[in-house]
Short mmCIF file of C-alpha atoms in Angstrom, two decimals:
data_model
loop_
_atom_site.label_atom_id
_atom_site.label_comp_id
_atom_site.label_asym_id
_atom_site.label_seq_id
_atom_site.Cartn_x
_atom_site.Cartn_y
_atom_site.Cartn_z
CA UNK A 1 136.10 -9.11 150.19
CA UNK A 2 132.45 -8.67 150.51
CA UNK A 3 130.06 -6.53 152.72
CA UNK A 4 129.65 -2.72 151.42
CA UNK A 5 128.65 -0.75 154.83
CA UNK A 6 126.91 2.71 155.20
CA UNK A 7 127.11 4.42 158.00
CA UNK A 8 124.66 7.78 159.05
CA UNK A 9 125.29 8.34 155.42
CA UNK A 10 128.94 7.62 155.09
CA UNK A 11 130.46 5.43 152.37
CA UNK A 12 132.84 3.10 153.87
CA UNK A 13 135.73 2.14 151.36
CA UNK A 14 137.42 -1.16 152.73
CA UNK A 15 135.48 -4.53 152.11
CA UNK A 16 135.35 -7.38 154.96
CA UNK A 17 134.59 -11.08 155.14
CA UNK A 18 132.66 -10.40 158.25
CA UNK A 19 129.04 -9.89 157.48
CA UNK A 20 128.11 -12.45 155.10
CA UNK A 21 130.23 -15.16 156.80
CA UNK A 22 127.99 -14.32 159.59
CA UNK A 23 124.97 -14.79 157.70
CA UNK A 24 126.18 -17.81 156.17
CA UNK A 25 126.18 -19.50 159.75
CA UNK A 26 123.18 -18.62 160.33
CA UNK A 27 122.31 -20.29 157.30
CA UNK A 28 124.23 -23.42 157.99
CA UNK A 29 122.69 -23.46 161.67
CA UNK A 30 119.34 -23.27 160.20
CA UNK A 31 119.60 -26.27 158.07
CA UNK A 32 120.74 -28.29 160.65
CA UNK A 33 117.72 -27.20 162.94
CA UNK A 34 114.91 -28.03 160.13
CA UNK A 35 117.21 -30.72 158.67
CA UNK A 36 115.12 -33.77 160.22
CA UNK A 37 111.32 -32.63 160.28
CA UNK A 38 112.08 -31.96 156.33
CA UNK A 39 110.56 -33.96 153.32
CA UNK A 40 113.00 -35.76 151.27
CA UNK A 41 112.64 -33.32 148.10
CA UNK A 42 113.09 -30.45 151.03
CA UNK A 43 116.42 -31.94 152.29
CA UNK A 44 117.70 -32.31 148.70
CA UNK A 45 117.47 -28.63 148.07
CA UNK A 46 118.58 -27.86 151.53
CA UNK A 47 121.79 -30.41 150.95
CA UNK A 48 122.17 -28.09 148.15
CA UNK A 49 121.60 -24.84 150.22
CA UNK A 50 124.18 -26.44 152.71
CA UNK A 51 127.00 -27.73 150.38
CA UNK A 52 126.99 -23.74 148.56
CA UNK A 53 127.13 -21.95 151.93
CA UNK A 54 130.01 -24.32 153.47
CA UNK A 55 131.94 -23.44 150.09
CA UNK A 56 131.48 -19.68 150.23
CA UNK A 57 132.25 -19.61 153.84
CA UNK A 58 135.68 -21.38 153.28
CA UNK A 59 136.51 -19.44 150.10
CA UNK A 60 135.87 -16.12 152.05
CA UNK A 61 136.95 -16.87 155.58
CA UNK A 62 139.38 -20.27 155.43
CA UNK A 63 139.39 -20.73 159.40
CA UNK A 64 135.52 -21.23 159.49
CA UNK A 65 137.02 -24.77 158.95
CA UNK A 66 136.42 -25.42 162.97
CA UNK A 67 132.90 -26.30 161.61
CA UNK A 68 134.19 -29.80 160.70
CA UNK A 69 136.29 -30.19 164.50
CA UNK A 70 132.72 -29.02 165.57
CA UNK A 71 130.30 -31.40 163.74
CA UNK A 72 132.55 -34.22 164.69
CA UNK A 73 132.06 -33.55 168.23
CA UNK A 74 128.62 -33.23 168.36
CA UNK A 75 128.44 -37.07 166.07
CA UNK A 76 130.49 -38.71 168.85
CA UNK A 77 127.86 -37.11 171.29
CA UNK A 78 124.80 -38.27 168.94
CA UNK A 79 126.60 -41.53 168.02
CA UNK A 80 126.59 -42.24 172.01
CA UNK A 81 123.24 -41.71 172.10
CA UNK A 82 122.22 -43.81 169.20
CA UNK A 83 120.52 -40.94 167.80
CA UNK A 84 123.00 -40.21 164.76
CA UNK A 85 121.30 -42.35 162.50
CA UNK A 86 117.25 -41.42 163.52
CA UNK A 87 117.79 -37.54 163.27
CA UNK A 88 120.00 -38.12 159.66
CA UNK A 89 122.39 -35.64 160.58
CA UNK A 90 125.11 -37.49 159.47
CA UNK A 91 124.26 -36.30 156.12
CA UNK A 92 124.65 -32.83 156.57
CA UNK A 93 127.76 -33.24 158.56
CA UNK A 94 128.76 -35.29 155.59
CA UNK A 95 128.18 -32.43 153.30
CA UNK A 96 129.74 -29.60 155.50
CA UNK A 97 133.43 -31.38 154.85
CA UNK A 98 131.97 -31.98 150.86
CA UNK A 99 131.64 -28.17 150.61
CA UNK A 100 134.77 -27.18 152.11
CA UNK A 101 136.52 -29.88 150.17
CA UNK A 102 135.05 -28.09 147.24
CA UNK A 103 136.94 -25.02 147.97
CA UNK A 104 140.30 -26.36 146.59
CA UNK A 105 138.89 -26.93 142.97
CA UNK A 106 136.84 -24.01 143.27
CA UNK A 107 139.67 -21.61 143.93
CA UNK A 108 141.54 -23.23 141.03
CA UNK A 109 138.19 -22.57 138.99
CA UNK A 110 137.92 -18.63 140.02
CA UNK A 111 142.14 -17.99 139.82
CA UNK A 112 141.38 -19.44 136.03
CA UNK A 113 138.12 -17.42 134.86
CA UNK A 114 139.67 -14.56 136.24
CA UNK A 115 142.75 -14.85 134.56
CA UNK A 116 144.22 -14.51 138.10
CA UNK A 117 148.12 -15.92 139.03
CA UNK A 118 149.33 -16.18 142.62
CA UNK A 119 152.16 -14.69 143.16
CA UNK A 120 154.24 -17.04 145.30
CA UNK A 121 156.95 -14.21 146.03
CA UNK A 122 154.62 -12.55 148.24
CA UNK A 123 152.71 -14.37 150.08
CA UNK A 124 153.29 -15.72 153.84
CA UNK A 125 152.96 -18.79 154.88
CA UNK A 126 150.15 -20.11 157.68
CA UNK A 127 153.52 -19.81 160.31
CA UNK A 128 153.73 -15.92 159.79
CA UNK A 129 149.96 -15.49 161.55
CA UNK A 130 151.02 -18.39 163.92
CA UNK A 131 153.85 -16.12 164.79
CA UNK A 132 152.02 -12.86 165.49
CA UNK A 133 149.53 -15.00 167.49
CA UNK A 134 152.91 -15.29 169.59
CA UNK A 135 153.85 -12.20 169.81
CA UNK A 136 153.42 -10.87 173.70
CA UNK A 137 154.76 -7.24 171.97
CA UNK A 138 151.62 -6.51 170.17
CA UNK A 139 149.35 -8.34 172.10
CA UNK A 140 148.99 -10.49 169.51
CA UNK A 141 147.67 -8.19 166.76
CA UNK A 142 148.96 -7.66 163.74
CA UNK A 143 152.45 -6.85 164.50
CA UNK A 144 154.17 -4.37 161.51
CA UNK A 145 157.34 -6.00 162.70
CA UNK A 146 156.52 -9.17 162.02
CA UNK A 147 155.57 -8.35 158.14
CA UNK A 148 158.14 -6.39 157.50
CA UNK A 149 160.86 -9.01 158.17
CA UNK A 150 158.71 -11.53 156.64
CA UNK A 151 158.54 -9.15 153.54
CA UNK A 152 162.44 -8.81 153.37
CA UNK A 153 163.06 -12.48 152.80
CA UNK A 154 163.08 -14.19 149.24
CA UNK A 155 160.37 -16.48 148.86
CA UNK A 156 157.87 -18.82 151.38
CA UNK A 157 160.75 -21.94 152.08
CA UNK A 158 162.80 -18.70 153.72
CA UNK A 159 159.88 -17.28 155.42
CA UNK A 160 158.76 -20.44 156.74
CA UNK A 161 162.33 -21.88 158.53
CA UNK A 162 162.41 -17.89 159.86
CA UNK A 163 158.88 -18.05 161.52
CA UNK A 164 159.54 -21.74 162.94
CA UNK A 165 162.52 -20.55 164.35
CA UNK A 166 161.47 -17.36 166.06
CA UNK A 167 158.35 -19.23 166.79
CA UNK A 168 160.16 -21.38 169.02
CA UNK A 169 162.06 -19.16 170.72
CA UNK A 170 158.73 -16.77 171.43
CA UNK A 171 157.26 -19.70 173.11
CA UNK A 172 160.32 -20.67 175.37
CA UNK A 173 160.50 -17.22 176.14
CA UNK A 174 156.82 -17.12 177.34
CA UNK A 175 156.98 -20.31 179.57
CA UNK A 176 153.76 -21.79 180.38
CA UNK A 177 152.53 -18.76 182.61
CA UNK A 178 153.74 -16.30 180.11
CA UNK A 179 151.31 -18.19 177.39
CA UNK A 180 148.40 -18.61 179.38
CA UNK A 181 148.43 -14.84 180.28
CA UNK A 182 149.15 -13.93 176.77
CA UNK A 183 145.55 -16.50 175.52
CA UNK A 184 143.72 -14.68 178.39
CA UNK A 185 144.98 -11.47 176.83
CA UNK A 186 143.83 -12.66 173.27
CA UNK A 187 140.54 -13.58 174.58
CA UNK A 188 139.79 -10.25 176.51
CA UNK A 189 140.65 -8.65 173.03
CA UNK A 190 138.49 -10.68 170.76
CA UNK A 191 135.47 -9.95 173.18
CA UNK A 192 136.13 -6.43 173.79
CA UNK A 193 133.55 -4.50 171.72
CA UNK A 194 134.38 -1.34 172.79
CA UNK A 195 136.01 -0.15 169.44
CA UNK A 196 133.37 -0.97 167.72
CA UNK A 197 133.09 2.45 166.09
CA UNK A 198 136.79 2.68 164.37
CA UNK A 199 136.54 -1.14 162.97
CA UNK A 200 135.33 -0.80 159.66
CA UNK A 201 136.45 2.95 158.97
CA UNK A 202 139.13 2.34 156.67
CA UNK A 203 138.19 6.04 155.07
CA UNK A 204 134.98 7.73 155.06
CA UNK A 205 134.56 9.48 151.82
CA UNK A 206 133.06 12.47 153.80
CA UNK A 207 131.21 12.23 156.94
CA UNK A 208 128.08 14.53 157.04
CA UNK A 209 127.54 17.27 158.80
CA UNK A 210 124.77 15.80 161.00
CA UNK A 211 126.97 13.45 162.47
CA UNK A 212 129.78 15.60 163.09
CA UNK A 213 128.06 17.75 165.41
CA UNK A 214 127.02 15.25 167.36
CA UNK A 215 130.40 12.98 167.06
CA UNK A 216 131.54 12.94 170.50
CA UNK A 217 128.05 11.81 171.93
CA UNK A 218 127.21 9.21 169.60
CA UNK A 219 130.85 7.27 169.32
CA UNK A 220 130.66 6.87 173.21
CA UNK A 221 126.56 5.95 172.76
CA UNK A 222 127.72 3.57 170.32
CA UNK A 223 130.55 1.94 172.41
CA UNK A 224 128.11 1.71 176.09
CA UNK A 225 124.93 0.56 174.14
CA UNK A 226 126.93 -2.37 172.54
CA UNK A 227 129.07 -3.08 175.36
CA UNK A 228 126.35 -3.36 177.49
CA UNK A 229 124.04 -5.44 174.79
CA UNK A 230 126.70 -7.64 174.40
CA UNK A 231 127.44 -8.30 178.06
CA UNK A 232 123.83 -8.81 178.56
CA UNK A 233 123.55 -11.39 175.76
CA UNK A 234 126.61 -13.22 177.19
CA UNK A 235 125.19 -13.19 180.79
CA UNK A 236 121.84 -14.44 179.86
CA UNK A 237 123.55 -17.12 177.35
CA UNK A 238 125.39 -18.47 180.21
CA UNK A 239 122.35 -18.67 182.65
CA UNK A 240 120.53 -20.50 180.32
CA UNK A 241 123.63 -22.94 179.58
CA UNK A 242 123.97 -23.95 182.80
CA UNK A 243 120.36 -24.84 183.21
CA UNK A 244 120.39 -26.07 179.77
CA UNK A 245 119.46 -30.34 179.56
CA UNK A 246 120.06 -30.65 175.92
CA UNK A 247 116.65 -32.92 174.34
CA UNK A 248 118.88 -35.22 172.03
CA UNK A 249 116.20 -36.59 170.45
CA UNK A 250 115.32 -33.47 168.54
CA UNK A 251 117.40 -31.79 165.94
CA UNK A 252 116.87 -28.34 167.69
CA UNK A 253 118.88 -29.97 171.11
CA UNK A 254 122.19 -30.82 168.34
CA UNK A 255 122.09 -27.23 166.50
CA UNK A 256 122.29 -26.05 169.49
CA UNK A 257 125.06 -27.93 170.94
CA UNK A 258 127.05 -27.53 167.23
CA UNK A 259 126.20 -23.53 167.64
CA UNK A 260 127.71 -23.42 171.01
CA UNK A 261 130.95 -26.19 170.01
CA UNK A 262 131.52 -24.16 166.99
CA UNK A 263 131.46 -20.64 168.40
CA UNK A 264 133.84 -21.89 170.94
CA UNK A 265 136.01 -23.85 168.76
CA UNK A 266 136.20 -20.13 166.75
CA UNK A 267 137.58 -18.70 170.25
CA UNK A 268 140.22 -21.35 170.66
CA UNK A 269 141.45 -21.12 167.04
CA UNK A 270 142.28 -17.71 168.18
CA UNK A 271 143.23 -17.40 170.91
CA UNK A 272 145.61 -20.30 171.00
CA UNK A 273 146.84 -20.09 167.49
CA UNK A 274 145.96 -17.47 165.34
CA UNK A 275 146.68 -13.46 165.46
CA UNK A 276 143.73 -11.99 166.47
CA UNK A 277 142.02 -8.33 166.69
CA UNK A 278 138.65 -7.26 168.23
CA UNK A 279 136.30 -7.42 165.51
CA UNK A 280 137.25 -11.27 164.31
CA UNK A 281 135.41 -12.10 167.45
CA UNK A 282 132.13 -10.71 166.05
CA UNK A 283 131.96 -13.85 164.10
CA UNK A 284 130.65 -15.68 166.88
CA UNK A 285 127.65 -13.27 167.10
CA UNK A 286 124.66 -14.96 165.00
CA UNK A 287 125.51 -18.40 167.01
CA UNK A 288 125.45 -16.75 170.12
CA UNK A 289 121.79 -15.48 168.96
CA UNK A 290 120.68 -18.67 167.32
CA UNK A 291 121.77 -20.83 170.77
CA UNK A 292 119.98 -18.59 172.94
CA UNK A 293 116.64 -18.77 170.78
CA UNK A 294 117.06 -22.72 170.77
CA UNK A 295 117.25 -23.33 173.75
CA UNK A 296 114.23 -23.22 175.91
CA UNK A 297 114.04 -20.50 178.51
CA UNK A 298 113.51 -22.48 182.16
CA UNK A 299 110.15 -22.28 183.95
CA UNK A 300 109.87 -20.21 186.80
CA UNK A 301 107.21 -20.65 189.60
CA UNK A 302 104.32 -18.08 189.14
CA UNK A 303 105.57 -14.80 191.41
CA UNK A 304 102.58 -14.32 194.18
CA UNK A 305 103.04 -10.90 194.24
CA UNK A 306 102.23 -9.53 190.43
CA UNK A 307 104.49 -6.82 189.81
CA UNK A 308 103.03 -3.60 188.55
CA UNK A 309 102.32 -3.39 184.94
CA UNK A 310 104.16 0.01 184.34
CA UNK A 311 107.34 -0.99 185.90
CA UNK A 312 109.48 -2.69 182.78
CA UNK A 313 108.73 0.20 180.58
CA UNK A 314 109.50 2.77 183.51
CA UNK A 315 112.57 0.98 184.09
CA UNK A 316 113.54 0.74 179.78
CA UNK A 317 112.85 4.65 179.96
CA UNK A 318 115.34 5.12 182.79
CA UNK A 319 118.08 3.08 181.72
CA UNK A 320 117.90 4.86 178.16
CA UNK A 321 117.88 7.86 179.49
CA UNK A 322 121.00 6.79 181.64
CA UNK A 323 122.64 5.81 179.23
CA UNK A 324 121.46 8.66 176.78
CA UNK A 325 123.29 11.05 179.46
CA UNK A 326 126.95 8.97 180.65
CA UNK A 327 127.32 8.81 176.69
CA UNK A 328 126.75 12.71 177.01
CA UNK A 329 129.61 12.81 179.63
CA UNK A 330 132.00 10.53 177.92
CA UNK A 331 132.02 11.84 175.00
CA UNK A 332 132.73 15.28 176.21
CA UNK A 333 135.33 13.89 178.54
CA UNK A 334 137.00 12.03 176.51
CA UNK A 335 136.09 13.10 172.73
CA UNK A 336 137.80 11.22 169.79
CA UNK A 337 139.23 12.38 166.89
CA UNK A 338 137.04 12.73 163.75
CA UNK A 339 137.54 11.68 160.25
CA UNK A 340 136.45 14.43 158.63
CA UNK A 341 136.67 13.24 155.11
CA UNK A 342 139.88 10.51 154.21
CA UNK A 343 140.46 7.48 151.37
CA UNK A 344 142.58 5.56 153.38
CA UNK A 345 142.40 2.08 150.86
CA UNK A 346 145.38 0.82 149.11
CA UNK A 347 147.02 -2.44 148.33
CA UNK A 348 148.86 -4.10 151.53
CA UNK A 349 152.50 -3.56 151.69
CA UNK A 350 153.43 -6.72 151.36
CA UNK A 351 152.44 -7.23 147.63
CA UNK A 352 154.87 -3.73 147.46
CA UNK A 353 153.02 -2.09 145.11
CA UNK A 354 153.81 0.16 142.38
CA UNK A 355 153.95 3.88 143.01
CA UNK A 356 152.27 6.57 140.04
CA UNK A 357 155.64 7.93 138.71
CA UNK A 358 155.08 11.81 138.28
CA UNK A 359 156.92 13.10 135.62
CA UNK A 360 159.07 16.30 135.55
CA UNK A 361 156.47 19.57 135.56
CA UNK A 362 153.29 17.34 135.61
CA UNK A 363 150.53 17.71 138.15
CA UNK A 364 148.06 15.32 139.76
CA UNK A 365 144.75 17.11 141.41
CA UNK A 366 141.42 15.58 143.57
CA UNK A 367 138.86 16.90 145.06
CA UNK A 368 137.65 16.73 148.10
CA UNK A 369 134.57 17.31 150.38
CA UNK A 370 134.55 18.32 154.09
CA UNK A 371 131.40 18.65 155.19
CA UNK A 372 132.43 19.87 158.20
CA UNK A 373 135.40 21.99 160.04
CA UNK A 374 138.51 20.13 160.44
CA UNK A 375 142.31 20.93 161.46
CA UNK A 376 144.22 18.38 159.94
CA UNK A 377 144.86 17.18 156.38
CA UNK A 378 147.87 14.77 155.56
CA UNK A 379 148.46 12.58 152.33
CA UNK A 380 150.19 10.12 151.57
CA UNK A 381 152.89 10.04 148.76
CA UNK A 382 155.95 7.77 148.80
CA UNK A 383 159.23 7.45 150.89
CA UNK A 384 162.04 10.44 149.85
CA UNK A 385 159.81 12.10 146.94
CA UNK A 386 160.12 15.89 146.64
CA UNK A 387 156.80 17.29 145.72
CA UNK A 388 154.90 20.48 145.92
CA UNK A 389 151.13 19.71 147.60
CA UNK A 390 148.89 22.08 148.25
CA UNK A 391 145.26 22.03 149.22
CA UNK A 392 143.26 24.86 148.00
CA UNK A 393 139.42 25.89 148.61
CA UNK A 394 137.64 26.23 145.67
CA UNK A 395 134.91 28.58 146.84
CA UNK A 396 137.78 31.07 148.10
CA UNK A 397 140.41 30.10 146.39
CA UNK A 398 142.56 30.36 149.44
CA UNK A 399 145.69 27.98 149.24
CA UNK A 400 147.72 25.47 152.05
CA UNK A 401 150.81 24.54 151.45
CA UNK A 402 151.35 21.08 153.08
CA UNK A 403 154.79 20.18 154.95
CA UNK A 404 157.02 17.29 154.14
CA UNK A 405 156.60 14.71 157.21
CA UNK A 406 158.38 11.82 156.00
CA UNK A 407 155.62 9.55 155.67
CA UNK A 408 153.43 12.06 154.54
CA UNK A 409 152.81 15.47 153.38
CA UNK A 410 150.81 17.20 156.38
CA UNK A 411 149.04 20.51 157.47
CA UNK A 412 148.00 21.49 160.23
CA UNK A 413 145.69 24.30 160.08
CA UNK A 414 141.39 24.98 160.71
CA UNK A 415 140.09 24.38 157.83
CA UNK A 416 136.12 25.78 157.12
CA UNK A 417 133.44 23.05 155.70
CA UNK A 418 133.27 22.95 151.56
CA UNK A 419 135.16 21.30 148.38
CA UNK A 420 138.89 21.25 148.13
CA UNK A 421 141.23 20.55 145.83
CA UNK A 422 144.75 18.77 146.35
CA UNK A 423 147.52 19.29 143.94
CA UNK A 424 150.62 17.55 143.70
CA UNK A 425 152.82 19.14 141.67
CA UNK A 426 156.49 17.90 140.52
CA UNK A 427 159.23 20.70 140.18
CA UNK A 428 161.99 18.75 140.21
CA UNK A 429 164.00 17.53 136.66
CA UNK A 430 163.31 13.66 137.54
CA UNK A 431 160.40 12.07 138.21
CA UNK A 432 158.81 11.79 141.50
CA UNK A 433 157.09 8.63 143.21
CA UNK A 434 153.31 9.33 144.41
CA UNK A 435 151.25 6.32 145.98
CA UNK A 436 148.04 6.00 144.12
CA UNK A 437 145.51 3.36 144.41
CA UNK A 438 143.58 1.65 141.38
CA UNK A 439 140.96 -0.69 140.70
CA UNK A 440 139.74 -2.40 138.08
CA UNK A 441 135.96 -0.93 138.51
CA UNK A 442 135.41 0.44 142.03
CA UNK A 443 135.55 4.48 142.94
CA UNK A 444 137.60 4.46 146.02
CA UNK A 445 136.62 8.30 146.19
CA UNK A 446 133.69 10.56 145.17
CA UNK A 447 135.96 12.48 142.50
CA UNK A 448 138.24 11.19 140.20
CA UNK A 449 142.37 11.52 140.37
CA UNK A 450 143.58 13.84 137.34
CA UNK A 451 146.92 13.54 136.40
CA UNK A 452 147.53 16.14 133.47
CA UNK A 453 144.38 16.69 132.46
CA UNK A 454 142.79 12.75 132.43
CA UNK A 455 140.74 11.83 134.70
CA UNK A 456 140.75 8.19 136.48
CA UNK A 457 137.69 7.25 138.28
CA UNK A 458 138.89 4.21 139.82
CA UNK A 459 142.25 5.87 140.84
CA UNK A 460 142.47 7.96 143.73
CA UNK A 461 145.35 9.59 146.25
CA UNK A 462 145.49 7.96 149.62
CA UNK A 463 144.50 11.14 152.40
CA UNK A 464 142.95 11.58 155.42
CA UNK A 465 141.45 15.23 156.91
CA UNK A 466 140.61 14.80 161.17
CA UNK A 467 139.10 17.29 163.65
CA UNK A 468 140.73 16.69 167.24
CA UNK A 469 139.25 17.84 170.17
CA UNK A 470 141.05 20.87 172.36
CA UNK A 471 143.26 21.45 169.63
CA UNK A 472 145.52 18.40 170.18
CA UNK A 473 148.34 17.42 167.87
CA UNK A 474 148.42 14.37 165.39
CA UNK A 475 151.51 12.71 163.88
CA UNK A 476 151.09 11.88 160.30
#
């Protein structure tokens, strides 16, 4: 739980492992790079630098442990050519499995200073990810099915026999075709970059007005631009590879080849074992980078005909442009839905967490910015309450009445830009479940939750508010 993202302005609320365990392989590559040409004081502090980053990457993201699998791969090739020993890289190999070693006691050491006890009843064993990496239904995703049978079973022993079981049966089912079309499947998902825009927006707090207007064009700019970027960078990565003649006797020739094994080793993990979803192949992105500046770009025979100094910018200009204008046309072909303003965080259902209990004639309110028209506002409040919600512009004064949904309490109605308040209110002569989210110091949303007249702000009600293009319908 780590990287805090802004977007054009927008506060992101849901914390990923992504960023800095991309910058801490950088890191790692980096060291391995300068490793020989250092001074001995320079290699202590570097050993140092080295041990620190392999123990936050494994206490962050566990399955960077195909950095070991990878350094091993690349010794055999150095051992082979009785270069291990000259270059010293068996020392920082050594200290990649030190570090993540150093994970186990340093998990103990954290769980302790933070007063923190695992709760055995809820977690899942490694076999429940094995099994949605199996599962041909959801492509293997995350699969809701999945968890919630997992989540209806007693402890991890149960769990465990269950997943083995249907594990087995997934994978007899799938026959060897079925499988490799299902790991070709995986593959094509974890480099598909296309969603790029809806990966990390668990719930703006309010998206600003600037961006609104200009939604439609800039998600489909967004989604070409990196597509193409990234199939560019994978294109010219795999020219030079296969002109590549790896120079063993420098340490820049086995960063490279450990970039390249690792990033690999990270696409095998998942797509042959683990669940998977399009942003975990991301990961892969600062190796991808760091190979291609490594390795030398080939010589090419001097051209006899110069080409004409104007032409690469000419040709820059055009293809912006281009791509400036079929992001123009997408997005007004095909326009997305836009979160207006939501708070979408909460606590995953497997830990089943706690829902506020509203007392008998007690009220909860929060406000809420749109800073731009919308035509949809749900929230969320908890499986056969009874509640009265109502959203209600404070400028105006004007009231909604939201609409039991089942999952949700919903309306569907345009809704002008400004500050709104909801209001749940309890009627009824028992008290009514509501699902609110707390931390212990973070504000999930720009205004704090009141429940009879105290305010919380690190509590906050779990809503969304969307604007859909053409007036189409949402469910919940």
């Amino acid at each position: 739980m780590d990287n805090f993202t802004c977007l054009l302005g927008s506060d992101k609320q849901v914390f990923y492992s992504d960023l800095p365990s991309m910058l801490l392989l950088l890191i790692i590559m980096r060291i391995f790079w300068r490793w020989p040409e250092q001074t001995r004081s320079h290699q202590i502090g570097a050993g140092i630098g080295l041990t620190v980053a392999v123990l936050l990457g494994a206490l962050i993201k566990p399955n960077l442990i195909v950095l070991i699998p990878a350094a091993a791969i690349v010794a055999l090739i150095l051992h082979h050519q009785h270069l291990l020993k000259p270059l010293k890289l068996w020392l920082p190999m050594l200290l990649v499995v030190v570090g993540f070693g150093l994970s186990v006691p340093a998990t103990r050491v954290i769980d302790a200073a933070s007063h923190y006890t695992p709760k055995t009843e809820f977690a899942f064993p490694v076999t429940n990810w094995l099994l949605m990496g199996t599962n041909a239904k959801s492509h293997s995703m995350y699969a809701a099915h999945d968890v919630h049978a997992a989540i209806k079973l007693s402890d991890q022993a149960a769990r465990q026999h269950h997943d083995l079981v249907l594990l087995k049966q997934r994978v007899k089912h799938l026959g060897g075709s079925g499988l490799i079309k299902l790991w070709f499947t995986k593959l094509g998902i974890l480099l598909n970059v296309q969603g790029i825009q809806s990966w990390y927006n668990g719930g703006f707090r309010s998206a600003p007005a600037v961006y609104q207007k200009h939604v439609q064009t800039l998600a489909a700019l967004t989604a070409i631009s990196y597509t193409t970027a990234t199939l560019t960078l994978w294109l010219t990565l795999i020219l030079r590879l296969l002109t590549w003649q790896p120079e063993w006797r420098q340490a820049r020739g086995a960063a490279s080849m450990l970039a390249v094994v690792t990033a690999l080793g990270y696409l095998a993990f998942h797509t042959l074992l683990w669940e998977t979803e399009a942003r975990y192949g991301q990961i892969i992105l600062p190796l991808l980078l760091f190979t291609l500046a490594s390795i030398p770009k080939p010589v090419k025979a001097k051209a006899v005909v110069h080409r004409l100094a104007w032409r690469p910018v000419a040709l820059l200009g055009l293809t912006c442009s281009s791509v400036l204008g079929l992001s123009h046309v997408v997005g007004a072909v095909h326009p997305p839905p836009l979160v207006v303003a939501a708070q979408h965080s909460q606590l995953s259902e497997q830990y089943h967490a706690k829902p506020e209990r509203l007392r008998p004639n007690a009220t909860m309110t929060e406000n809420v910015t749109l800073n731009g028209p919308a035509d949809y506002f749900s929230m969320q409040i908890h499986a056969h309450s009874v509640v009265a919600v109502t959203l209600t512009k404070l400028a105006s004064g004007q009231t909604y009445h939201l609409t039991d949904a089942g999952a949700v309490y919903r309306l569907h109605h345009p809704l002008e830009p400004g500050r709104y308040q909801i209001t749940v209110c309890n009627w009824c002569t028992t008290s009514q479940a509501v699902d609110v989210v707390r931390t212990a110091h973070y504000q999930l949303s720009a205004f704090p939750l009141v429940i009879n007249g105290t305010a919380s702000h690190t509590a906050s009600l779990i809503y969304k508010s969307l604007l859909h293009a053409h007036g189409r319908s949402i469910n919940g």
